[in-house]
Coordinates of C-alpha atoms in Angstrom, one line a residue:
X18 CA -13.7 -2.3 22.3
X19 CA -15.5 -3.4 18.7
X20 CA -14.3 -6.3 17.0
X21 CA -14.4 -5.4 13.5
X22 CA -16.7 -7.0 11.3
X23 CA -13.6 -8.2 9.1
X24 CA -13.0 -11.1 11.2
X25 CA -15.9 -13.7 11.5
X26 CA -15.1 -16.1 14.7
X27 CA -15.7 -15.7 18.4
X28 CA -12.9 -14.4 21.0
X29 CA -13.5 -16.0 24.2
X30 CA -14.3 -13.7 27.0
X31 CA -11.3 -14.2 28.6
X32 CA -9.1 -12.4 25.8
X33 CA -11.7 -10.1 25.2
X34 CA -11.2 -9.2 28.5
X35 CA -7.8 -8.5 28.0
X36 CA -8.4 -6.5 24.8
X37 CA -11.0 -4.1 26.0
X38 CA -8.7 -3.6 29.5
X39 CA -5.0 -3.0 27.6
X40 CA -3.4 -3.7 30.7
X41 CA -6.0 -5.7 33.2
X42 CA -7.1 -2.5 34.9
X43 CA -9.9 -0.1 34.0
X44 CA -10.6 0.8 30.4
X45 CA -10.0 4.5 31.2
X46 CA -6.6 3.8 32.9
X47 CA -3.2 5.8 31.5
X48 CA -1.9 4.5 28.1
X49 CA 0.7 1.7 27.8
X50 CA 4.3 3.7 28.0
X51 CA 5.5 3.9 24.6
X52 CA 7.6 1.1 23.5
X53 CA 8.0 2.2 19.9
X54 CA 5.9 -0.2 18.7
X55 CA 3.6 0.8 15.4
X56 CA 1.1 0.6 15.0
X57 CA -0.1 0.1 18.2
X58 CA -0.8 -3.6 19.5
X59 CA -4.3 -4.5 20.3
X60 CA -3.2 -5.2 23.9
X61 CA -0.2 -4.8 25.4
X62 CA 1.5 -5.4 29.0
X63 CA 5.3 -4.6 30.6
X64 CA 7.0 -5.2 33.3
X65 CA 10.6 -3.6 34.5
X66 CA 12.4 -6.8 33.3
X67 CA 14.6 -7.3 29.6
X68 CA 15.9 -9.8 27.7
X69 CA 18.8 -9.1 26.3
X70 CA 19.8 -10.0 22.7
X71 CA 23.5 -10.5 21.7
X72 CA 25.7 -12.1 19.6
X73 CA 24.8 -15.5 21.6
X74 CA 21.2 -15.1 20.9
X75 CA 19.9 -18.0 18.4
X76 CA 16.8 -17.5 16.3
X77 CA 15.2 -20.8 16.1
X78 CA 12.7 -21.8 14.1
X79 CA 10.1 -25.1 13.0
X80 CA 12.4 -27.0 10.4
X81 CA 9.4 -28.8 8.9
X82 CA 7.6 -25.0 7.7
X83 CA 9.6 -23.0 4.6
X84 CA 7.7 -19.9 5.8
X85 CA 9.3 -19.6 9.3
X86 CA 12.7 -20.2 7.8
X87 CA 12.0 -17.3 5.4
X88 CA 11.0 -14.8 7.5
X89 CA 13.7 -15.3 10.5
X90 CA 16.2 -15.4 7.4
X91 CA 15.0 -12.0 6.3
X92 CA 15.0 -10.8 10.4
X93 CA 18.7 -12.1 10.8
X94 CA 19.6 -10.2 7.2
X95 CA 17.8 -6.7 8.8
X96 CA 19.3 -7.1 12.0
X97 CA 22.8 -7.7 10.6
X98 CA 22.5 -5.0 7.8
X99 CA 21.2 -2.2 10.0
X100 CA 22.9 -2.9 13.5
X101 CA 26.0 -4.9 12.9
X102 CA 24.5 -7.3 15.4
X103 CA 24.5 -11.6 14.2
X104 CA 22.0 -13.4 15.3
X105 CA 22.1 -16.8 14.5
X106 CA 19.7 -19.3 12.9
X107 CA 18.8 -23.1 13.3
X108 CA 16.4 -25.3 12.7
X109 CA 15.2 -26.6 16.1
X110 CA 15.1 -25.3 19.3
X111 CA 17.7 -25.4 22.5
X112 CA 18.1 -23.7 25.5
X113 CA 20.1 -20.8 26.4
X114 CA 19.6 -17.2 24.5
X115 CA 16.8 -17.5 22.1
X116 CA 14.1 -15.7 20.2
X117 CA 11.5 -19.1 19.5
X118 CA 9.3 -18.8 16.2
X119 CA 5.9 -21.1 16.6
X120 CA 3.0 -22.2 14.2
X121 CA 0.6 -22.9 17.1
X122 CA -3.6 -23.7 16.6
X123 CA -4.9 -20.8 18.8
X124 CA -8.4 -20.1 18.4
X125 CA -8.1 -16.6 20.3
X126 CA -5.8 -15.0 17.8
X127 CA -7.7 -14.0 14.7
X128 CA -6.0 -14.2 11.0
X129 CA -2.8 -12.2 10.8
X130 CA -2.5 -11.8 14.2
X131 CA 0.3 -13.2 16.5
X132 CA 1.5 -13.1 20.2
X133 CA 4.9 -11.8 21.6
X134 CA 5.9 -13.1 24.7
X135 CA 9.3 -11.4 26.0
X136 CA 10.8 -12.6 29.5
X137 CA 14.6 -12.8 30.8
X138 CA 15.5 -16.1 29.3
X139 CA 13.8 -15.6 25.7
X140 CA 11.4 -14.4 23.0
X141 CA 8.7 -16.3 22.1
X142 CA 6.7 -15.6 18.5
X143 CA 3.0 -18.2 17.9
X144 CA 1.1 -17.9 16.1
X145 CA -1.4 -19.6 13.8
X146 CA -0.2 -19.0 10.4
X147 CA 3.1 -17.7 8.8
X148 CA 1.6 -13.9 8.5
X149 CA 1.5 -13.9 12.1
X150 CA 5.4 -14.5 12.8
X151 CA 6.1 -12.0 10.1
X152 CA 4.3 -9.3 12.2
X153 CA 5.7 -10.5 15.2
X154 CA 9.2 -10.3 13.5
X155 CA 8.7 -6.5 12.5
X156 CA 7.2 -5.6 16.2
X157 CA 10.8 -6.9 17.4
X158 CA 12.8 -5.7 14.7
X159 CA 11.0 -1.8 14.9
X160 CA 12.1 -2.6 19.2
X161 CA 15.5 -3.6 17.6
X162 CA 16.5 -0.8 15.3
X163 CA 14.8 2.0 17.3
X164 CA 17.6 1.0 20.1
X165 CA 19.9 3.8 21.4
X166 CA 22.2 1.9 24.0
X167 CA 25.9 1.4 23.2
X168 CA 25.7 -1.8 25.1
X169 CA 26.8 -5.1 23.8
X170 CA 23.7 -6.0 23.9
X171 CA 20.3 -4.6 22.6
X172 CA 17.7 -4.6 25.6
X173 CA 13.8 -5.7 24.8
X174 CA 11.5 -5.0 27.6
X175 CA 9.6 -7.9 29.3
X176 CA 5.7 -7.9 27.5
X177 CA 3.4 -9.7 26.6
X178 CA 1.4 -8.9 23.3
X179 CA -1.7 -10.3 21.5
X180 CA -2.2 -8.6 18.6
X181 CA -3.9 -8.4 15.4
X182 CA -5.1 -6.4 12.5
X183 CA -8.1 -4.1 12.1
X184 CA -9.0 -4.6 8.4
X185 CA -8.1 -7.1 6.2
X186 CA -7.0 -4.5 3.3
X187 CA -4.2 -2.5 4.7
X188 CA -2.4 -1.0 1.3
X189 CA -0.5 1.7 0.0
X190 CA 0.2 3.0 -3.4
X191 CA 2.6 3.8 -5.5
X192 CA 2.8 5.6 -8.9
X193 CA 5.5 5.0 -10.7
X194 CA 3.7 6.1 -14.2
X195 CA 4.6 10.0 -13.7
X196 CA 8.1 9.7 -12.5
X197 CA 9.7 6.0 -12.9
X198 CA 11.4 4.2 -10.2
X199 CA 14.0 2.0 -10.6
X200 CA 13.4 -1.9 -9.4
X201 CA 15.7 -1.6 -6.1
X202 CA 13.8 1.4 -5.1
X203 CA 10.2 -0.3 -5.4
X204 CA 11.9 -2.8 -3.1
X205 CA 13.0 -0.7 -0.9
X206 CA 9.1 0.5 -1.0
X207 CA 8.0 -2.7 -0.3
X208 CA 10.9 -3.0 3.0
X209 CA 9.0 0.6 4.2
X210 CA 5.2 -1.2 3.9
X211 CA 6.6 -4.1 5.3
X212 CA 7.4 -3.1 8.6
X213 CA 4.3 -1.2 9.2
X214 CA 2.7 -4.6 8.6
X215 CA 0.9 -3.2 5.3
X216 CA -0.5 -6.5 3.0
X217 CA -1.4 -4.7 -0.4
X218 CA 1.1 -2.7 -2.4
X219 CA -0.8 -1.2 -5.5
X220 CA 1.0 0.0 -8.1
X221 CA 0.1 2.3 -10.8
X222 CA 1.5 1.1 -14.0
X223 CA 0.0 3.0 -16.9
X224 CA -1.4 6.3 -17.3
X225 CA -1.0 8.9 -19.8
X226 CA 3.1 9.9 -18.9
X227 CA 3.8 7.0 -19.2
X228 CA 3.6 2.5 -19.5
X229 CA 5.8 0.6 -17.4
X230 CA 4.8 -2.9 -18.2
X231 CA 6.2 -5.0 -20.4
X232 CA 3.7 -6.7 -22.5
X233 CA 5.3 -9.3 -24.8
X234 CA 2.4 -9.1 -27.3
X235 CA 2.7 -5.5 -27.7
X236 CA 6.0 -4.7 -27.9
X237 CA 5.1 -0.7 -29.1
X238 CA 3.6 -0.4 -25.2
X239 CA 7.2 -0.2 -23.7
X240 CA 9.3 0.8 -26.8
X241 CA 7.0 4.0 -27.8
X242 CA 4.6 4.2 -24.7
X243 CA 7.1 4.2 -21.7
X244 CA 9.0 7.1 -23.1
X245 CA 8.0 11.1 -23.1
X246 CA 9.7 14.2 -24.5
X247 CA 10.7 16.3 -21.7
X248 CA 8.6 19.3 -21.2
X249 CA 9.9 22.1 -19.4
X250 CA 7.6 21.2 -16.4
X251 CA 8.8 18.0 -16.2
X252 CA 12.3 18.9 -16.2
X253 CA 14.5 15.8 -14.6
X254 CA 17.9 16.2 -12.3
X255 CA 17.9 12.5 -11.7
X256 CA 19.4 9.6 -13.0
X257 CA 20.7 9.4 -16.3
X258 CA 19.3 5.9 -16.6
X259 CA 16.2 7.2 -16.7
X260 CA 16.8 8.5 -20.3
X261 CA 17.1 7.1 -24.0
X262 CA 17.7 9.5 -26.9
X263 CA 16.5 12.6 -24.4
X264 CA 13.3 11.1 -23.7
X265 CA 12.6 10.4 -20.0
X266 CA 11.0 7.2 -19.3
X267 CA 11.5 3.7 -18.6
X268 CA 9.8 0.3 -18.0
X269 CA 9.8 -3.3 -15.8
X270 CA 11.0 -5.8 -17.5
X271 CA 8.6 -9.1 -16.8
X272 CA 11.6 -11.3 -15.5
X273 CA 11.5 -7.5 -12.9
X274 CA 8.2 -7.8 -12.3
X275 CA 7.9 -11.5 -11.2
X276 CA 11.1 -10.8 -9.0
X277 CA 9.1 -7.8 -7.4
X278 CA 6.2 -9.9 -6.6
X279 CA 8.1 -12.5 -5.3
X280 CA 10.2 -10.4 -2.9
X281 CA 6.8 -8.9 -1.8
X282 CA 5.2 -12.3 -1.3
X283 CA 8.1 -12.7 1.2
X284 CA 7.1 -10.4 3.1
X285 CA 3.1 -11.0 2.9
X286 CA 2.8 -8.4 0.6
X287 CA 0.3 -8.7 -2.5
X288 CA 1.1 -6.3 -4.8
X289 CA -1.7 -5.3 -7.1
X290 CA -1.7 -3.9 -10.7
X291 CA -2.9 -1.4 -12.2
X292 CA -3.9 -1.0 -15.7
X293 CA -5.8 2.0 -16.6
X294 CA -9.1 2.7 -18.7
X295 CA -10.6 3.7 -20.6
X296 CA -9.2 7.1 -20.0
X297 CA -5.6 8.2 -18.6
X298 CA -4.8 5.9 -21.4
X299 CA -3.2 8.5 -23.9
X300 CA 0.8 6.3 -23.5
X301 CA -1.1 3.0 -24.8
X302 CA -2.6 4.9 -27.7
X303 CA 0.3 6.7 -28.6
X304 CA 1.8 3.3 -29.4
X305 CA -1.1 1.8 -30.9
X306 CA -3.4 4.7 -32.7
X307 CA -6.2 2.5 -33.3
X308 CA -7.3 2.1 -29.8
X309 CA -8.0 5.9 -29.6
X310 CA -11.5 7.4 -30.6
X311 CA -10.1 9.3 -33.8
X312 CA -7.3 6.9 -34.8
X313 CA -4.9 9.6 -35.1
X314 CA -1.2 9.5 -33.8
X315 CA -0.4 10.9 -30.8
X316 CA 2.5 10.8 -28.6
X317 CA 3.0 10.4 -24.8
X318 CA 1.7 13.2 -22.7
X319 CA 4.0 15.5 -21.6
X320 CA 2.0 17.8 -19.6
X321 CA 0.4 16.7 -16.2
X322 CA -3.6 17.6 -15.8
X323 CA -6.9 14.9 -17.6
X324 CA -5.8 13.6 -20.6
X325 CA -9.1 13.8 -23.2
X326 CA -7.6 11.0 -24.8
X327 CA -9.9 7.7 -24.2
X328 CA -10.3 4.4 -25.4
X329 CA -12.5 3.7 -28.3
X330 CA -15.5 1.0 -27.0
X331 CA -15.4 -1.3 -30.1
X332 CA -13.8 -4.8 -30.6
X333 CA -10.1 -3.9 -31.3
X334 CA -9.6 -1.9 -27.8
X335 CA -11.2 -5.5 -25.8
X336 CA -9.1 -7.5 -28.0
X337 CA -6.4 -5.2 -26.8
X338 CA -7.7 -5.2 -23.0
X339 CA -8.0 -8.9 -22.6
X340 CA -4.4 -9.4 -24.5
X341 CA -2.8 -7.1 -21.9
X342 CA -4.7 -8.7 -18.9
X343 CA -3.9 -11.8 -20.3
X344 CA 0.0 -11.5 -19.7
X345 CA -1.1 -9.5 -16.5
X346 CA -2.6 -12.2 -14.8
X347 CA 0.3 -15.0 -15.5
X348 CA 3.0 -11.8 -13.9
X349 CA 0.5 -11.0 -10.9
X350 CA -1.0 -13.6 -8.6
X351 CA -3.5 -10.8 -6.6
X352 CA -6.9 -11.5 -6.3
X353 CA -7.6 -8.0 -7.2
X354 CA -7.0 -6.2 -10.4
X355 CA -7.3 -2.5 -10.5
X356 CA -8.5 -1.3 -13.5
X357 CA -8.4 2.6 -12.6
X358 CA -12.0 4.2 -14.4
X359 CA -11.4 7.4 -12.9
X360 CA -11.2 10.8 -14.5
X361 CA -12.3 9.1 -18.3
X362 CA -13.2 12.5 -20.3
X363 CA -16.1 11.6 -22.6
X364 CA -15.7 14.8 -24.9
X365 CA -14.4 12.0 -28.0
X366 CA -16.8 9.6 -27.5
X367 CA -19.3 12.2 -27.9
X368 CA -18.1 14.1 -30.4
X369 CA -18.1 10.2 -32.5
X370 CA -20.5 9.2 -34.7
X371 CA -19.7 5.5 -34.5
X372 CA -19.8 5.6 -30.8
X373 CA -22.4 6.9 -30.7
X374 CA -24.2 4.8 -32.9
X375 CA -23.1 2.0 -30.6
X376 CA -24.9 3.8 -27.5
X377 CA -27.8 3.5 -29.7
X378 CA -27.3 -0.2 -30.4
X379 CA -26.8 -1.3 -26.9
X380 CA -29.7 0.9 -25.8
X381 CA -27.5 2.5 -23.1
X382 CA -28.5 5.9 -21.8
X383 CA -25.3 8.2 -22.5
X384 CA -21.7 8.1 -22.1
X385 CA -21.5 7.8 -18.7
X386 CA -23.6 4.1 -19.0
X387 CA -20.9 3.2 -22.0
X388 CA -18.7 3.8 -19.2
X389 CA -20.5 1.0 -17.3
X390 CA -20.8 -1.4 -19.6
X391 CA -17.0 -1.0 -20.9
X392 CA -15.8 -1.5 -17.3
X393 CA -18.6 -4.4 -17.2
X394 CA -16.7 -6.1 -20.0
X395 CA -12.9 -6.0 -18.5
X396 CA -14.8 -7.3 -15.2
X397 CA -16.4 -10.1 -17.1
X398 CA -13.1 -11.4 -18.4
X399 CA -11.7 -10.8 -15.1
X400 CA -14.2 -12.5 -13.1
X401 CA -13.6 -15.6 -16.2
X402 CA -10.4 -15.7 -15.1
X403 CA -10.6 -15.7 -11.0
X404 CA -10.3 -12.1 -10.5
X405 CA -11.6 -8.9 -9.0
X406 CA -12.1 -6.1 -10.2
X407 CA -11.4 -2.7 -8.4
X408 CA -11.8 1.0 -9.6
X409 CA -11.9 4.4 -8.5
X410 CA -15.2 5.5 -7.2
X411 CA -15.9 6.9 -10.7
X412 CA -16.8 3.5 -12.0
X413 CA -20.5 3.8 -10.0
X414 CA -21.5 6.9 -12.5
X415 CA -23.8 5.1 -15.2
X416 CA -23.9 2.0 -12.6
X417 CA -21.9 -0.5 -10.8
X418 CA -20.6 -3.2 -12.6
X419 CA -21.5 -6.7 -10.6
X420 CA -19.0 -7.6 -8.3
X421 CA -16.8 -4.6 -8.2
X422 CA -15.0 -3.5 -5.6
X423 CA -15.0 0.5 -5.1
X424 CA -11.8 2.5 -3.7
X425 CA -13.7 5.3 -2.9
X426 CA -10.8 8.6 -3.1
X427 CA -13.2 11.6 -3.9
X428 CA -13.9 12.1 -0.5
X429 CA -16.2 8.7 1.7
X430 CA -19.7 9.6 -0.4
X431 CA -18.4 7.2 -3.3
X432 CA -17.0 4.7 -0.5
X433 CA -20.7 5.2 1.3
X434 CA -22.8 4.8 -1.8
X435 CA -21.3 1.4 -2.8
X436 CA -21.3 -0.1 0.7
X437 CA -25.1 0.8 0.5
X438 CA -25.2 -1.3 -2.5
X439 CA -23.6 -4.5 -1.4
X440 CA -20.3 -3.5 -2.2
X441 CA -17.1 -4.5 -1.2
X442 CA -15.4 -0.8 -0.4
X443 CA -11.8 0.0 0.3
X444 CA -11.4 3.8 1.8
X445 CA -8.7 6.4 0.0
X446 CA -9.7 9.8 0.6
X447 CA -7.6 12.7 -0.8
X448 CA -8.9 14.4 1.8
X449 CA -6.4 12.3 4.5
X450 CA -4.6 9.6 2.8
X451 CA -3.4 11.2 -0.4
X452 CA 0.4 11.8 1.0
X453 CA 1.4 13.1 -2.0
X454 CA 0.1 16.4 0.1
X455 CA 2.0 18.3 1.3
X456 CA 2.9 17.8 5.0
X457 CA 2.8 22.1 6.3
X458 CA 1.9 25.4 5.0
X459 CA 4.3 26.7 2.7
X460 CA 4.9 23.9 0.2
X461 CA 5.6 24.9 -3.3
X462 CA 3.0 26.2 -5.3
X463 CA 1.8 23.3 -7.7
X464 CA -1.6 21.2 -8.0
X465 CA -1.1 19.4 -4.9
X466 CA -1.0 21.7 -2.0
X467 CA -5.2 21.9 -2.2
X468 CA -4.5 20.1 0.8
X469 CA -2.3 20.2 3.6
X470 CA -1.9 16.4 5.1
X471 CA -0.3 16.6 7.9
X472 CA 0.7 13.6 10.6
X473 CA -2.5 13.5 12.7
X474 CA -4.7 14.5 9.7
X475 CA -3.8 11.1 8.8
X476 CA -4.2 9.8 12.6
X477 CA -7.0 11.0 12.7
X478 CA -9.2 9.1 9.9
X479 CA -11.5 6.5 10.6
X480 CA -12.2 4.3 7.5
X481 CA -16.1 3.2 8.5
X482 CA -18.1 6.7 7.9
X483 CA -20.5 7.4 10.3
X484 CA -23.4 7.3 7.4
X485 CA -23.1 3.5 7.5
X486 CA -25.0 1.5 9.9
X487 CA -23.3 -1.7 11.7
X488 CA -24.7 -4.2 8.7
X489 CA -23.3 -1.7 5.9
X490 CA -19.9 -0.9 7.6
X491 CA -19.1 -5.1 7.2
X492 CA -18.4 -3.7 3.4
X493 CA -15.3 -1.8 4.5
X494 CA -12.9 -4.1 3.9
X495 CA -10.1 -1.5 4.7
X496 CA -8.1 1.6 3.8
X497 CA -5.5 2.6 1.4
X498 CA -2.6 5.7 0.9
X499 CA -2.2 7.2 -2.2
X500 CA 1.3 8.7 -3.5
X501 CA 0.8 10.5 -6.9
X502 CA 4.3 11.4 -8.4
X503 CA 3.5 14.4 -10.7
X504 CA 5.9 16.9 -8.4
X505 CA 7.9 13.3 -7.3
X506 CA 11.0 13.1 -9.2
X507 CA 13.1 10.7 -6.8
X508 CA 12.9 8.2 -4.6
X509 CA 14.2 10.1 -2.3
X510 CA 10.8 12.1 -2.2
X511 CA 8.6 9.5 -2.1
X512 CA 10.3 9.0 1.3
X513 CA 9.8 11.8 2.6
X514 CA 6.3 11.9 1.6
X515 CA 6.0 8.5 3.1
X516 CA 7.9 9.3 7.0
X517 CA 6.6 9.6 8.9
X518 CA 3.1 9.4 7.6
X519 CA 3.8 5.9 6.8
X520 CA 3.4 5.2 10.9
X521 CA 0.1 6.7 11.2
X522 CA -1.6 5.2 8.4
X523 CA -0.7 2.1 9.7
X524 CA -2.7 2.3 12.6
X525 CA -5.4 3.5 10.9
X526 CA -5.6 0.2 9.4
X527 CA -4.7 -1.9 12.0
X528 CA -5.0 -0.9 15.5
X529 CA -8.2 -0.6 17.8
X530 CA -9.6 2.9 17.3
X531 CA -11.5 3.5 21.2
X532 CA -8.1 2.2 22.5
X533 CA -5.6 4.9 20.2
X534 CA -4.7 8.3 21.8
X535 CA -2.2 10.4 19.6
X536 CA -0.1 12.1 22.0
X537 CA 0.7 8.3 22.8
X538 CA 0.8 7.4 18.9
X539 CA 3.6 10.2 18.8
X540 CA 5.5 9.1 22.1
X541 CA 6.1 6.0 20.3
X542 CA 6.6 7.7 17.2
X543 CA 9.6 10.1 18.6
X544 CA 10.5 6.7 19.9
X545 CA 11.4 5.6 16.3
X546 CA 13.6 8.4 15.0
X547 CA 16.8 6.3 15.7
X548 CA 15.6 3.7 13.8
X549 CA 14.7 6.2 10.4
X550 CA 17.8 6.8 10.8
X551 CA 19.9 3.3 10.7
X552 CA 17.4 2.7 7.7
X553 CA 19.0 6.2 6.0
X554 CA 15.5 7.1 5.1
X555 CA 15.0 11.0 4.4
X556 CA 11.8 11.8 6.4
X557 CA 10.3 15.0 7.3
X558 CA 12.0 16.1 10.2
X559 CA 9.7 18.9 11.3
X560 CA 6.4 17.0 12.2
X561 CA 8.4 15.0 14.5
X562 CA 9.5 18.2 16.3
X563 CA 5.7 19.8 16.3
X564 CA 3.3 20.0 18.8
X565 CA 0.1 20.4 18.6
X566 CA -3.7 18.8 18.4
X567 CA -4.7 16.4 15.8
X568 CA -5.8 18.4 12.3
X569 CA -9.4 17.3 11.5

């Protein structure tokens, strides 16, 4: 097995051992039998015996650490909610029926990672930090819901399971910018991510349709900018609430926002912003003319496609910028800020005199170095302020600003050209993790059936391209789905974009590649059905009744 580069420490041979076997026999032995656990543990072994959980079972927990008491409170609420089933919880441990929760100091589980030990008299959860016992928890709840039996009880096979994560950047998106989601279903987002033990939710806030971020200092972004006429391609049948004077729109409050992050942060979820420029910017000039190359008005775009609306690159737009980031920051506590740079049509900058009188002044060689050094600027204030930026691959034309980090989603070459330069690199290629594709054939005919993405298409990727040598591939920090919602106009859609796609990504970015087999990976995916359906979540029926090799 490789031990990715993520993780810098030293696993004793003895659970190295363990890893590279699965089971303690021979590395080519049969795959573990499905227990519907996603994605797949780094090393798992049963036996024939279960524990049973029941309405006796106590859930106990270290009394002294808020973060166990958080996340078996959330377990109890999931359990309860979705199988009728109460579990109770206490603040110390007895004897009798019991799931355990422990903060151990365990050199041989890496960050994130946890182990489940399941015998007749108990479950036991360790591990070294609170992340750990949250996986752990999801592990046992996906066992939990994906439960047939009509017993009184809920049976959990015997295991044992030391497990741990891939990459350190396990994220999905969400764009909420072409079609607006109301604040219970981005929760309800988060709840999906969360049990596939994802740790970044990205959300795309801005963009030419539309701004859905309160900015207190520019009231005009939310009360011109988050609303659009509605074209007749972007005809809505969804909630009325999702109107004001026949414009279709709508915006986060920051009192919503700070509860989002929070309820993420629960679940060990960071949810990054992001704030686009200097193109896709066409809703923030609409509301504010003067950041716009020609200064003329313009309204929200109605129409989907590039925008050649940009930003103009003098003083009033990075007054703007840092203004915006400023109240950003305070809402969003994420390392990372996402500042888009993608798809920026030059056609006004050129076409400017003053700009480019500027290129001139700065001694820059053409637009596509303005691009740089604007993008340079937003990372400097960033980087003032503790933070990092991240942009589509598009931010390497006219070079790299220092200390950017790339999400390369024009195929791997942007992914493998910044790797090569130092940098930090997080993989999101239309090609396989845009699952705003459509999942068969005969889709409806719009922009985004270029690609068919089906289940093992997804499977199938493998974040570190083979381009990259051992020293470069330490760059990949991890991988990242994509859902665009031009053609997205409810919630329920983005689930059914998401099942079951949702599963395979997952072990993309977490489990141990040499070790995954997808006719296994779907075993334990059929495994999961019931439990898609206590959630109520409208998934794609079809790929889970297809057969066939993995799509390359």
């Amino acid at each position: 097995m490789v031990v990715h580069g993520t993780y810098k420490y030293i696993i004793p041979l003895v659970v190295l051992l363990i890893l590279i076997t699965g089971t303690g026999a021979c590395a080519d032995q049969e795959p573990v039998p499905a227990t519907g656990i996603i994605p797949q543990p780094q090393s798992l072994e049963l036996s024939g015996e279960m524990f049973r959980i029941n309405n006796a079972t106590m859930l106990w927990y270290d009394k002294e650490n808020t973060a166990l008491e958080s996340s078996a409170s959330l377990f109890r609420s999931e359990i309860l909610k979705y199988t009728d089933r109460k579990i109770r919880v206490a603040a110390k441990e007895g004897s009798g029926n019991r799931i355990s929760l422990e903060i151990i100091r365990d050199h041989t589980i890496p960050a994130e990672g946890y182990r489940l030990s399941v015998n007749r008299s108990g479950i036991r959860i360790s591990a070294n930090e609170g992340s750990g016992i949250f996986y752990g928890l999801q592990s046992m709840l996906q066992l939990i819901l994906s439960d047939e039996s009509q017993h009184r009880y809920i049976p959990v096979p015997r295991m044992e399971v030391v497990d741990f994560p891939a990459f350190s950047w396990r994220g999905m998106h969400l764009d909420v910018s072409r079609h607006f989601y109301t604040v219970d279903s981005v929760k309800r987002y988060i709840d999906y991510l969360a049990l596939y033990k994802f740790n970044r939710f990205h959300w795309h806030l801005t963009d030419d349709q539309g701004w859905r971020i309160e900015i207190k200092k520019y009231p005009k972004l939310t009360e011109v900018g988050a609303w659009r006429k509605v074209d007749n391609d972007l005809q809505f049948h969804g909630e009325k609430n999702r109107y004001k004077d026949s414009l279709y729109g709508g915006f986060y409050t920051q009192e919503e926002i700070r509860e989002i992050v929070e309820y993420a942060a629960q679940r060990y979820i960071t949810v990054v912003p992001e704030i686009e420029l200097p193109g896709h910017a066409q809703a923030a000039i609409a509301a504010y003319p003067e950041l716009g190359v020609t200064g003329k008005e313009q309204e929200v775009r109605t129409r989907w496609g590039i925008s050649p609306v940009i930003y103009n690159p003098f003083e009033v737009t990075f007054d703007f910028l840092e203004d915006v980031f400023t109240e950003v920051l305070d809402l969003f506590p994420s390392k990372y800020i996402h500042i888009g740079g993608d798809e920026a049509i030059k056609d006004q900058w050129k076409e400017s005199a003053e700009v480019q009188q500027l290129i001139r002044e700065l001694g820059l060689a053409d637009e596509h170095a303005l691009q740089s050094w604007f993008i340079g600027r937003v990372g400097k204030f960033l980087e003032e302020n503790g933070r990092v930026l991240i942009g589509w691959d598009e931010i390497l034309e006219g070079g790299l600003p220092e200390g950017a980090t790339v999400m390369s989603w024009r195929g791997v070459a942007g992914g493998i050209e910044a790797a090569r330069q130092g940098h930090d690199v997080i993989m999101s290629p239309n090609t396989h993790l845009y699952l705003n594709f459509y999942q068969y054939e005969n889709g409806p005919t719009n922009w985004a059936k270029r690609h068919v993405t089906n289940l093992g298409n997804v499977w199938s990727y493998d974040p570190y391209p083979q381009e990259l040598d051992l020293e470069q591939r330490k760059y990949i920090i991890g991988a990242h789905g994509c859902i665009w919602t031009e053609h997205i106009q409810t919630f329920r859609e983005v689930e059914y974009k998401l099942f079951p796609r949702i599963a395979a990504l997952s072990e993309v970015v977490w489990s141990d590649r040499l070790n995954r087999d997808f006719a296994e990976f779907t075993g334990r995916l059929q495994h999961q059905v019931p439990m898609f359906d206590k959630l109520g979540v409208n998934y794609y029926k079809e790929e889970l009744q297809r057969e066939g090799d993995v799509m390359e």
